[in-house]
Coordinates of C-alpha atoms and ligand atoms in Angstrom, one line a residue:
M9 CA -43.5 22.8 72.2
V10 CA -40.9 24.1 69.9
W11 CA -37.2 24.8 70.0
N12 CA -35.8 28.1 69.2
N13 CA -32.8 27.6 67.0
N14 CA -32.0 31.2 66.3
G15 CA -31.3 32.5 69.7
P16 CA -29.1 31.5 72.6
M17 CA -30.6 28.0 73.0
P18 CA -28.3 25.3 71.6
V19 CA -29.5 22.8 69.1
P20 CA -30.9 19.7 70.8
V21 CA -28.6 17.1 72.2
P22 CA -28.3 14.1 69.7
V23 CA -31.3 11.8 70.2
P24 CA -29.9 8.5 71.6
V25 CA -30.6 5.7 69.3
P26 CA -32.1 2.7 71.2
V27 CA -31.7 0.5 68.2
Q28 CA -28.4 -0.9 69.5
I29 CA -30.5 -2.4 72.4
L30 CA -32.9 -3.9 69.9
F31 CA -30.0 -5.5 68.0
R32 CA -29.2 -7.3 71.2
Y33 CA -32.7 -8.8 71.4
V34 CA -33.8 -9.3 67.8
E35 CA -31.6 -11.4 65.6
G36 CA -30.8 -10.6 62.0
L37 CA -31.7 -6.9 62.0
D38 CA -28.6 -6.1 60.0
Q39 CA -30.0 -8.1 57.1
G40 CA -32.4 -5.4 55.9
K41 CA -33.9 -2.0 56.2
A42 CA -36.1 0.1 58.5
M43 CA -39.3 1.7 57.1
Y44 CA -39.6 4.6 59.6
L45 CA -42.1 7.2 58.6
L46 CA -40.6 10.5 59.8
F47 CA -41.9 14.0 59.0
I48 CA -40.8 17.6 59.4
K49 CA -42.8 20.8 59.7
P50 CA -41.9 24.2 58.3
E51 CA -40.3 26.8 60.6
I52 CA -42.5 29.5 61.9
K53 CA -41.7 33.0 63.3
T54 CA -42.8 33.8 66.8
P55 CA -44.5 37.2 67.3
G56 CA -41.2 38.3 68.7
G57 CA -39.5 37.4 65.4
L58 CA -37.7 34.3 66.5
M59 CA -37.5 31.2 64.4
A60 CA -39.3 28.2 65.9
R61 CA -39.9 24.6 64.9
P62 CA -40.8 21.3 66.5
V63 CA -38.0 19.4 68.2
L64 CA -38.0 16.5 65.8
T65 CA -37.9 18.8 62.8
S66 CA -34.7 20.3 64.4
Y67 CA -33.3 16.9 64.8
Y68 CA -34.0 15.7 61.2
K69 CA -32.5 18.8 59.8
S70 CA -29.5 18.7 62.1
S71 CA -26.1 17.4 61.0
N72 CA -26.4 14.7 63.7
F73 CA -29.2 13.1 61.6
L74 CA -28.1 14.1 58.1
N75 CA -24.5 13.0 58.6
R76 CA -25.3 9.9 60.5
P77 CA -23.0 7.1 59.7
Y78 CA -24.4 4.7 57.1
N79 CA -24.2 1.5 59.1
R80 CA -26.4 -1.5 59.9
F81 CA -28.3 0.6 62.5
N82 CA -29.3 3.3 60.1
I83 CA -30.5 1.9 56.8
Y84 CA -33.9 3.4 56.1
T85 CA -36.2 2.9 53.2
S86 CA -37.1 6.7 53.2
P87 CA -34.4 8.8 51.6
D88 CA -33.7 12.0 53.6
E89 CA -35.2 14.0 50.7
T90 CA -38.6 12.4 51.4
I91 CA -38.3 13.0 55.2
L92 CA -37.3 16.6 54.6
C93 CA -40.0 17.4 52.1
P94 CA -42.0 20.3 53.6
D95 CA -45.3 19.2 52.1
G96 CA -46.7 16.5 54.5
K97 CA -48.8 14.8 51.9
Q98 CA -46.0 14.4 49.3
S99 CA -43.6 13.3 52.1
M100 CA -46.1 10.6 53.3
Y101 CA -46.8 9.4 49.7
C102 CA -43.1 9.2 48.8
Q103 CA -42.1 7.5 52.0
L104 CA -44.8 4.8 51.6
L105 CA -44.0 4.4 47.9
C106 CA -40.3 3.9 48.8
G107 CA -41.3 1.4 51.5
L108 CA -43.4 -0.5 49.0
T109 CA -40.7 -0.7 46.4
Q110 CA -38.3 -2.2 49.0
R111 CA -41.0 -4.3 50.7
H112 CA -38.9 -7.5 50.8
E113 CA -35.9 -5.7 52.4
V114 CA -37.9 -4.2 55.3
L115 CA -37.2 -5.8 58.7
R116 CA -38.8 -3.1 61.0
V117 CA -41.4 -0.5 60.5
G118 CA -42.4 2.4 62.7
A119 CA -43.1 6.1 63.4
V120 CA -42.6 8.1 66.6
F121 CA -46.1 7.8 68.0
A122 CA -48.7 5.1 67.3
S123 CA -51.1 7.7 66.0
A124 CA -48.7 8.8 63.2
F125 CA -48.2 5.2 62.2
L126 CA -51.9 4.5 62.0
R127 CA -52.4 7.6 60.0
A128 CA -49.9 6.3 57.5
I129 CA -51.8 3.0 57.2
K130 CA -55.0 5.0 56.5
F131 CA -53.1 7.0 53.9
L132 CA -51.9 3.8 52.3
E133 CA -55.4 2.5 52.2
A134 CA -56.5 5.6 50.3
N135 CA -53.6 5.7 47.9
W136 CA -52.2 2.2 47.3
E137 CA -53.8 1.9 43.8
E138 CA -52.0 5.1 42.7
M139 CA -48.7 3.8 44.2
C140 CA -49.1 0.5 42.4
S141 CA -49.7 2.3 39.2
N142 CA -46.5 4.4 39.8
I143 CA -44.6 1.1 40.4
R144 CA -46.1 -0.5 37.3
T145 CA -45.1 2.3 35.0
G146 CA -42.0 3.4 36.8
Q147 CA -43.3 7.0 36.8
V148 CA -44.0 8.9 40.0
S149 CA -47.4 10.8 40.0
G150 CA -47.4 14.3 38.6
W151 CA -48.5 15.9 41.8
I152 CA -45.2 15.0 43.5
T153 CA -43.6 18.3 42.6
D154 CA -41.1 18.8 45.4
P155 CA -37.9 18.6 43.2
P156 CA -35.6 16.7 45.6
C157 CA -38.4 14.3 46.5
R158 CA -39.4 13.7 42.9
G159 CA -35.8 13.2 41.9
V160 CA -35.0 10.6 44.5
V161 CA -38.3 8.7 44.2
S162 CA -38.0 8.6 40.4
S163 CA -34.5 7.1 40.6
M164 CA -35.7 4.6 43.2
L165 CA -38.5 3.4 40.9
A166 CA -35.9 2.8 38.3
G167 CA -38.3 1.8 35.5
P168 CA -41.5 -0.2 35.2
N169 CA -42.0 -3.1 37.7
P170 CA -45.3 -4.8 36.9
G171 CA -44.4 -7.9 39.0
L172 CA -44.0 -5.9 42.2
A173 CA -47.2 -3.9 41.4
D174 CA -49.2 -7.1 40.9
S175 CA -47.9 -8.5 44.2
I176 CA -49.0 -5.4 46.1
D177 CA -52.3 -5.3 44.3
K178 CA -52.9 -8.9 45.4
E179 CA -52.5 -8.0 49.1
C180 CA -54.4 -4.7 49.1
G181 CA -57.1 -5.2 46.5
G182 CA -60.0 -7.4 45.8
G183 CA -62.1 -6.0 48.6
K184 CA -60.1 -8.0 51.1
S185 CA -60.0 -7.0 54.8
W186 CA -56.9 -5.1 55.8
E187 CA -56.4 -7.2 58.8
G188 CA -52.7 -8.1 59.1
I189 CA -51.8 -5.9 56.2
I190 CA -48.4 -4.9 57.7
K191 CA -47.2 -8.5 57.8
R192 CA -48.6 -9.2 54.3
L193 CA -47.0 -6.2 52.6
W194 CA -43.7 -6.3 54.5
P195 CA -43.5 -10.0 55.3
R196 CA -40.0 -9.9 56.9
T197 CA -41.0 -7.3 59.5
K198 CA -39.9 -8.3 63.0
Y199 CA -41.5 -5.5 65.0
I200 CA -43.4 -2.2 64.8
E201 CA -41.6 0.6 66.7
V202 CA -44.0 3.1 67.9
I203 CA -44.8 4.6 71.3
V204 CA -47.8 2.8 72.7
T205 CA -47.6 3.8 76.3
G206 CA -49.5 6.6 78.0
S207 CA -52.4 8.0 75.9
M208 CA -51.1 6.1 72.9
A209 CA -52.2 2.8 74.6
Q210 CA -55.6 3.2 73.1
Y211 CA -54.2 2.5 69.7
I212 CA -52.9 -1.0 70.6
P213 CA -56.0 -2.9 69.4
T214 CA -56.1 -1.1 66.0
L215 CA -52.3 -1.7 65.6
E216 CA -52.8 -5.3 66.5
F217 CA -55.6 -5.5 63.9
Y218 CA -53.3 -4.2 61.1
S219 CA -50.1 -5.8 62.3
G220 CA -50.7 -9.5 61.9
G221 CA -49.2 -10.4 65.2
I222 CA -45.9 -8.4 64.9
P223 CA -44.7 -7.2 68.3
L224 CA -45.2 -3.5 69.2
I225 CA -42.2 -1.9 70.7
S226 CA -42.0 1.4 72.6
V227 CA -38.3 2.2 72.9
M228 CA -38.1 5.8 74.0
Y229 CA -39.6 8.4 76.3
G230 CA -38.9 12.0 75.6
S231 CA -40.3 15.4 75.0
S232 CA -39.5 18.7 73.2
E233 CA -38.0 19.9 76.4
C234 CA -35.6 17.0 76.9
Y235 CA -35.0 13.4 76.0
F236 CA -35.8 11.4 79.1
G237 CA -35.1 7.7 78.7
I238 CA -35.1 4.4 76.9
N239 CA -36.8 1.0 77.3
L240 CA -34.1 -1.5 78.1
Q241 CA -36.4 -4.5 77.7
P242 CA -37.8 -3.6 74.3
L243 CA -39.7 -6.9 73.8
S244 CA -41.8 -6.5 76.9
K245 CA -45.6 -6.2 76.5
P246 CA -46.8 -2.6 76.1
S247 CA -48.5 -2.7 79.5
D248 CA -45.2 -3.8 81.1
V249 CA -43.0 -1.1 79.5
S250 CA -40.7 0.8 81.8
Y251 CA -38.2 3.5 80.8
T252 CA -34.8 4.0 82.4
L253 CA -34.0 7.7 82.6
L254 CA -30.6 8.7 81.2
P255 CA -29.0 10.9 83.8
N256 CA -26.8 12.6 81.1
M257 CA -29.9 14.1 79.4
A258 CA -30.8 16.5 82.1
Y259 CA -30.9 16.9 85.8
F260 CA -33.9 15.0 86.9
E261 CA -35.9 15.6 90.1
F262 CA -39.1 14.0 91.3
L263 CA -42.0 15.5 93.3
P264 CA -43.6 12.7 95.3
L265 CA -47.3 12.4 95.0
E266 CA -49.2 12.4 98.2
N267 CA -52.8 11.3 98.9
N268 CA -55.2 13.4 101.0
R269 CA -53.8 12.1 104.2
G270 CA -50.4 13.4 103.3
E271 CA -49.0 9.9 102.7
I272 CA -46.8 9.2 99.8
A273 CA -48.8 7.6 97.0
A274 CA -47.5 4.1 96.4
G275 CA -48.5 0.7 95.1
E276 CA -51.7 0.7 93.0
A277 CA -53.1 3.7 94.8
L278 CA -53.4 5.9 91.7
C279 CA -55.0 3.2 89.6
N280 CA -57.6 2.5 92.3
G281 CA -59.1 6.0 91.9
D282 CA -56.9 7.5 94.6
H283 CA -55.4 9.8 92.1
K284 CA -56.7 13.1 93.2
V285 CA -53.4 13.6 95.0
K286 CA -51.3 16.5 95.9
V287 CA -47.7 17.0 94.9
A288 CA -45.2 17.3 97.7
T289 CA -43.2 20.5 97.8
E290 CA -39.8 18.8 98.3
A291 CA -38.3 17.1 95.3
V292 CA -36.1 14.1 95.5
D293 CA -33.2 13.2 93.3
L294 CA -33.0 10.3 90.8
G295 CA -31.0 8.2 93.2
D296 CA -33.6 8.6 96.0
V297 CA -36.8 7.5 94.4
K298 CA -38.5 4.5 95.9
L299 CA -40.0 1.4 94.4
G300 CA -43.7 1.6 93.8
H301 CA -43.9 5.3 94.5
Y302 CA -45.5 7.9 92.2
Y303 CA -43.7 11.1 91.2
E304 CA -44.1 14.1 89.0
L305 CA -41.1 14.6 86.8
V306 CA -39.1 17.8 87.0
V307 CA -36.2 18.6 84.7
T308 CA -33.4 21.1 84.6
T309 CA -32.1 21.1 81.0
F310 CA -28.9 22.1 79.2
S311 CA -31.0 24.5 77.1
G312 CA -31.9 26.5 80.2
L313 CA -35.2 25.2 81.7
Y314 CA -34.8 25.4 85.4
R315 CA -36.8 22.9 87.5
Y316 CA -39.4 22.6 84.7
R317 CA -42.5 20.5 85.7
V318 CA -43.0 18.3 82.7
G319 CA -46.5 17.4 83.8
D320 CA -45.9 13.6 83.6
I321 CA -46.6 11.2 86.4
L322 CA -44.3 8.2 86.7
M323 CA -44.2 5.2 88.9
V324 CA -41.0 3.4 89.9
T325 CA -41.2 -0.2 88.8
G326 CA -37.6 -1.4 89.4
F327 CA -34.0 -0.8 88.9
Y328 CA -31.5 -1.5 86.2
N329 CA -28.3 -1.9 88.3
S330 CA -29.0 1.1 90.5
A331 CA -30.8 3.2 87.8
P332 CA -34.5 3.5 88.6
Q333 CA -37.0 2.5 86.0
F334 CA -40.4 4.1 85.5
R335 CA -43.7 3.3 84.1
F336 CA -45.4 6.2 82.4
V337 CA -48.7 6.6 84.3
Q338 CA -50.3 9.7 82.9
R339 CA -50.0 13.3 82.0
Q340 CA -51.3 15.2 85.0
N341 CA -54.3 16.9 83.8
V342 CA -58.0 17.0 83.8
V343 CA -59.8 16.6 80.6
L344 CA -63.4 16.9 81.6
S345 CA -65.3 18.7 84.3
I346 CA -68.9 19.8 84.5
D347 CA -69.5 20.3 88.2
T348 CA -67.1 19.3 91.0
D349 CA -66.1 16.2 89.0
K350 CA -62.6 16.1 87.5
T351 CA -62.0 13.4 84.9
S352 CA -58.4 12.9 83.9
E353 CA -57.2 11.5 80.6
E354 CA -56.5 8.2 82.4
D355 CA -60.0 8.0 83.9
L356 CA -61.4 8.5 80.5
L357 CA -59.1 6.0 78.8
N358 CA -60.1 3.3 81.5
A359 CA -63.8 4.0 81.1
V360 CA -63.6 3.9 77.3
T361 CA -61.5 0.7 77.4
K362 CA -64.3 -1.0 79.5
A363 CA -67.1 0.4 77.4
K364 CA -65.7 -0.6 74.1
E365 CA -65.8 -4.3 75.1
H366 CA -69.5 -4.1 74.1
L367 CA -68.4 -3.4 70.5
E368 CA -66.9 -6.8 70.2
Q369 CA -70.4 -8.4 69.7
L370 CA -70.9 -6.0 66.7
G371 CA -67.5 -6.8 65.2
L372 CA -66.6 -3.1 65.6
L373 CA -63.3 -1.6 66.6
L374 CA -62.9 1.8 68.2
T375 CA -60.1 3.5 66.3
E376 CA -60.2 7.0 67.9
Y377 CA -62.0 9.0 70.5
T378 CA -62.1 12.4 72.1
S379 CA -64.4 14.2 74.4
Y380 CA -66.2 17.5 75.1
P381 CA -67.9 18.9 78.1
D382 CA -71.2 20.1 76.6
T383 CA -72.6 22.9 78.8
S384 CA -74.9 24.4 76.2
S385 CA -77.8 22.8 78.1
I386 CA -78.4 22.6 81.8
P387 CA -77.2 20.4 83.3
G388 CA -74.2 20.0 81.1
H389 CA -73.1 16.5 80.1
Y390 CA -70.0 14.7 78.8
V391 CA -69.9 14.1 75.0
L392 CA -67.6 11.4 73.6
Y393 CA -66.8 11.3 69.9
W394 CA -66.0 7.8 68.7
E395 CA -64.7 6.7 65.3
L396 CA -65.5 3.0 64.6
I397 CA -64.5 0.6 61.9
A398 CA -66.1 -2.8 61.1
K399 CA -63.5 -5.6 61.5
G400 CA -63.2 -7.8 58.5
S401 CA -64.8 -5.5 56.1
K402 CA -63.3 -2.8 53.9
S403 CA -62.7 0.2 56.1
S404 CA -64.7 2.5 53.7
D405 CA -67.9 0.6 54.7
S406 CA -69.9 2.5 57.4
P407 CA -70.3 0.3 60.5
E408 CA -73.8 -0.8 61.4
L409 CA -74.7 0.7 64.8
D410 CA -77.0 -1.0 67.3
K411 CA -78.9 1.6 69.5
G412 CA -79.1 -0.7 72.5
I413 CA -75.4 -1.6 72.5
M414 CA -74.3 1.9 71.9
E415 CA -76.5 3.0 74.9
E416 CA -74.8 0.2 77.0
C417 CA -71.5 1.7 76.0
C418 CA -72.6 5.1 77.3
S419 CA -73.8 3.5 80.6
T420 CA -70.5 1.6 81.0
V421 CA -68.5 4.7 80.6
E422 CA -70.5 6.4 83.3
E423 CA -70.3 3.4 85.6
S424 CA -66.5 3.3 85.2
L425 CA -66.0 7.0 86.0
D426 CA -65.0 8.0 89.5
S427 CA -67.4 8.4 92.5
V428 CA -67.5 12.2 92.2
Y429 CA -68.8 12.0 88.7
R430 CA -71.3 9.3 89.7
R431 CA -72.5 11.4 92.7
C432 CA -73.0 14.4 90.5
R433 CA -75.0 12.3 88.1
R434 CA -77.0 10.3 90.6
K435 CA -77.5 12.5 93.7
D436 CA -76.8 16.1 92.7
K437 CA -78.2 15.7 89.2
S438 CA -75.7 18.3 88.2
I439 CA -74.5 16.3 85.2
G440 CA -76.8 15.0 82.5
A441 CA -76.7 11.6 80.7
L442 CA -73.4 10.9 78.9
E443 CA -73.6 11.0 75.1
I444 CA -71.6 9.1 72.5
R445 CA -71.5 10.6 69.0
V446 CA -70.3 8.2 66.4
V447 CA -68.4 10.0 63.7
R448 CA -67.7 9.0 60.1
E449 CA -64.5 7.3 59.2
G450 CA -61.7 9.8 58.5
T451 CA -63.1 12.4 61.0
F452 CA -60.0 12.1 63.2
D453 CA -57.8 12.5 60.2
A454 CA -59.7 15.7 59.4
L455 CA -59.2 16.8 63.0
M456 CA -55.4 16.1 62.8
D457 CA -55.2 18.0 59.5
Y458 CA -56.8 20.9 61.3
C459 CA -54.5 20.7 64.3
V460 CA -51.5 20.5 61.9
L461 CA -52.7 23.6 60.1
Q462 CA -52.8 25.3 63.5
G463 CA -49.2 24.4 64.1
S464 CA -49.0 20.9 65.5
S465 CA -46.3 18.7 64.2
V466 CA -47.3 15.4 62.4
N467 CA -44.6 13.6 64.3
Q468 CA -45.5 14.8 67.7
Y469 CA -49.3 15.0 67.2
K470 CA -51.4 13.4 69.8
T471 CA -55.2 13.4 69.4
P472 CA -56.5 15.9 72.0
R473 CA -58.6 13.9 74.5
C474 CA -60.7 16.9 75.0
I475 CA -61.8 19.4 72.4
K476 CA -61.4 23.0 73.3
S477 CA -61.8 24.9 70.0
D478 CA -65.0 25.7 68.2
A479 CA -63.5 25.0 64.8
A480 CA -62.4 21.5 65.9
L481 CA -65.8 20.9 67.4
K482 CA -67.4 21.9 64.1
I483 CA -65.2 19.3 62.3
L484 CA -66.5 16.6 64.6
N485 CA -70.1 17.6 64.7
S486 CA -70.4 17.9 60.9
R487 CA -69.5 14.2 60.6
V488 CA -71.8 12.6 63.3
M489 CA -73.5 9.4 62.0
G490 CA -75.4 8.6 65.2
S491 CA -75.9 10.0 68.7
F492 CA -76.6 7.8 71.7
Y493 CA -77.4 8.6 75.4
S494 CA -76.9 6.6 78.6
Q495 CA -80.3 5.3 79.6
C496 CA -79.2 4.4 83.2
V497 CA -78.1 6.5 86.1
P498 CA -74.8 5.2 87.4
S499 CA -74.4 3.7 90.9
W500 CA -73.0 5.6 93.8
E501 CA -72.3 4.7 97.4
P502 CA -72.8 7.6 99.7
F503 CA -70.5 6.4 102.5
K504 CA -67.4 5.9 100.4
I505 CA -64.8 8.5 101.1
E506 CA -64.0 10.5 98.0
T507 CA -60.4 11.4 97.5
Ligands
AMP601 P1 -44.1 16.7 73.1 O1 -43.0 17.5 73.7 O2 -45.2 17.6 72.6 O3 -43.6 15.7 72.1 O4 -44.7 15.9 74.3 C1 -44.0 15.2 75.2 C2 -44.9 14.4 76.1 O5 -45.4 13.3 75.3 C3 -44.3 13.8 77.3 O6 -44.1 14.7 78.3 C4 -45.3 12.7 77.6 O7 -46.4 13.2 78.2 C5 -45.6 12.2 76.2 N1 -44.7 11.1 75.8 C6 -43.5 11.1 75.2 N2 -43.0 9.9 75.1 C7 -43.9 9.0 75.7 C8 -43.9 7.6 76.0 N3 -42.9 6.8 75.6 N4 -44.9 7.1 76.6 C9 -46.0 7.9 77.0 N5 -46.0 9.2 76.8 C10 -45.0 9.8 76.2

């Protein structure tokens, strides 16, 4: 989603900075800097001739961001010139290089979404030697050609620094595992600020692998349409995070979710597979939502959206004074369907989370996944693309795959999907055996590069949980290292009522 900054829509409201809340919970944050990796995307013209750009690009280019007061909340390692560099690769390189040169001053690191932060770690893994050499010689690489970026990074390097280069080399090199690399490179880091709720939850194990035990903090919940809310208990575990909606950001309304019997969905109903629910037609106001109930979020914004259905499902978890707090449940959608089955993003995440437990015994970590309903043969079947890394070895090593265990992963996914899927598989035989295709390391980076080329913003990029385009599918299929099929038909109880 993009903002039109040329027409009648106003520039976005200033993004509230939840850092003040963090300063209340984490001591000493004013004793150093934040390494936040932030990116812009170039403006595009819509077919109607309007200028359009992603919301965060608007924000980083706005006077609200550029003229922010230089105070203890706002001291970043990335100079604005590196954030505003239109070339994503140069921007990433320069921001990480600046972060490395100031490694002993960094107290917090982050990006908007967990996926962007992990992409930065991968980039660092591929480029740290060149960065070290820049630090050693005091000369930034020749391919950094964006003049403002080159200028600011050159002055930051301020001459050769072999001692710093050696210390980085010691942490990154020598064929050592990258486990805990964040803590090793930025030893004073107190937390990693990235969104790890919703579909980003699947990155938590990988982040934990790289983080070295540093807390993961999700502070804000927002969208291109509107900023929604903040997390007032930033140190809570990712699974316990709730957001308090800020009533001055928009007019919020809530469509209650009902189950098939017309009852309001409450408690753990959605999580227990009772999520094929209808949305009630009457919306309630922010002040009228009820504890434990599920709602679809509707916003009326200052920029002119009227009763816009965001598509997010939220559950009320409590109240801060009388302001309701919400857990992000899922984006209401269906990612996979072959027959009458409808698998949502959350169904898929839960099934993959169960199945990937089998990888533990192989010392493997699932770093990314997506899916595709393959209907090229009859019956069609679900295909999952998995990218794996071997824990404790250099990430460039290809993981060793065990056919039996990978087949167990396929069966566990099937067993964890809902009863309609399992009926289609077992009784109707309208869905074929689920397949997992393991792809080479870097495949999901290539997918992201492709999506970014198509217009996605790096900041706001989320791995599509279902692949729709032939070109994206080609990227995945050309990097398959191994393909495995479920060898068992999942169980199904005929008398259980399907919702
Ligand atoms: P976009 O406007 O493309 O950046 O996407 C906004 C959407 O991202 C929201 O409607 C949510 O579905 C998702 N999102 C944003 N913030 C969070 C969060 N803190 N937790 C979970 N999902 C989020």
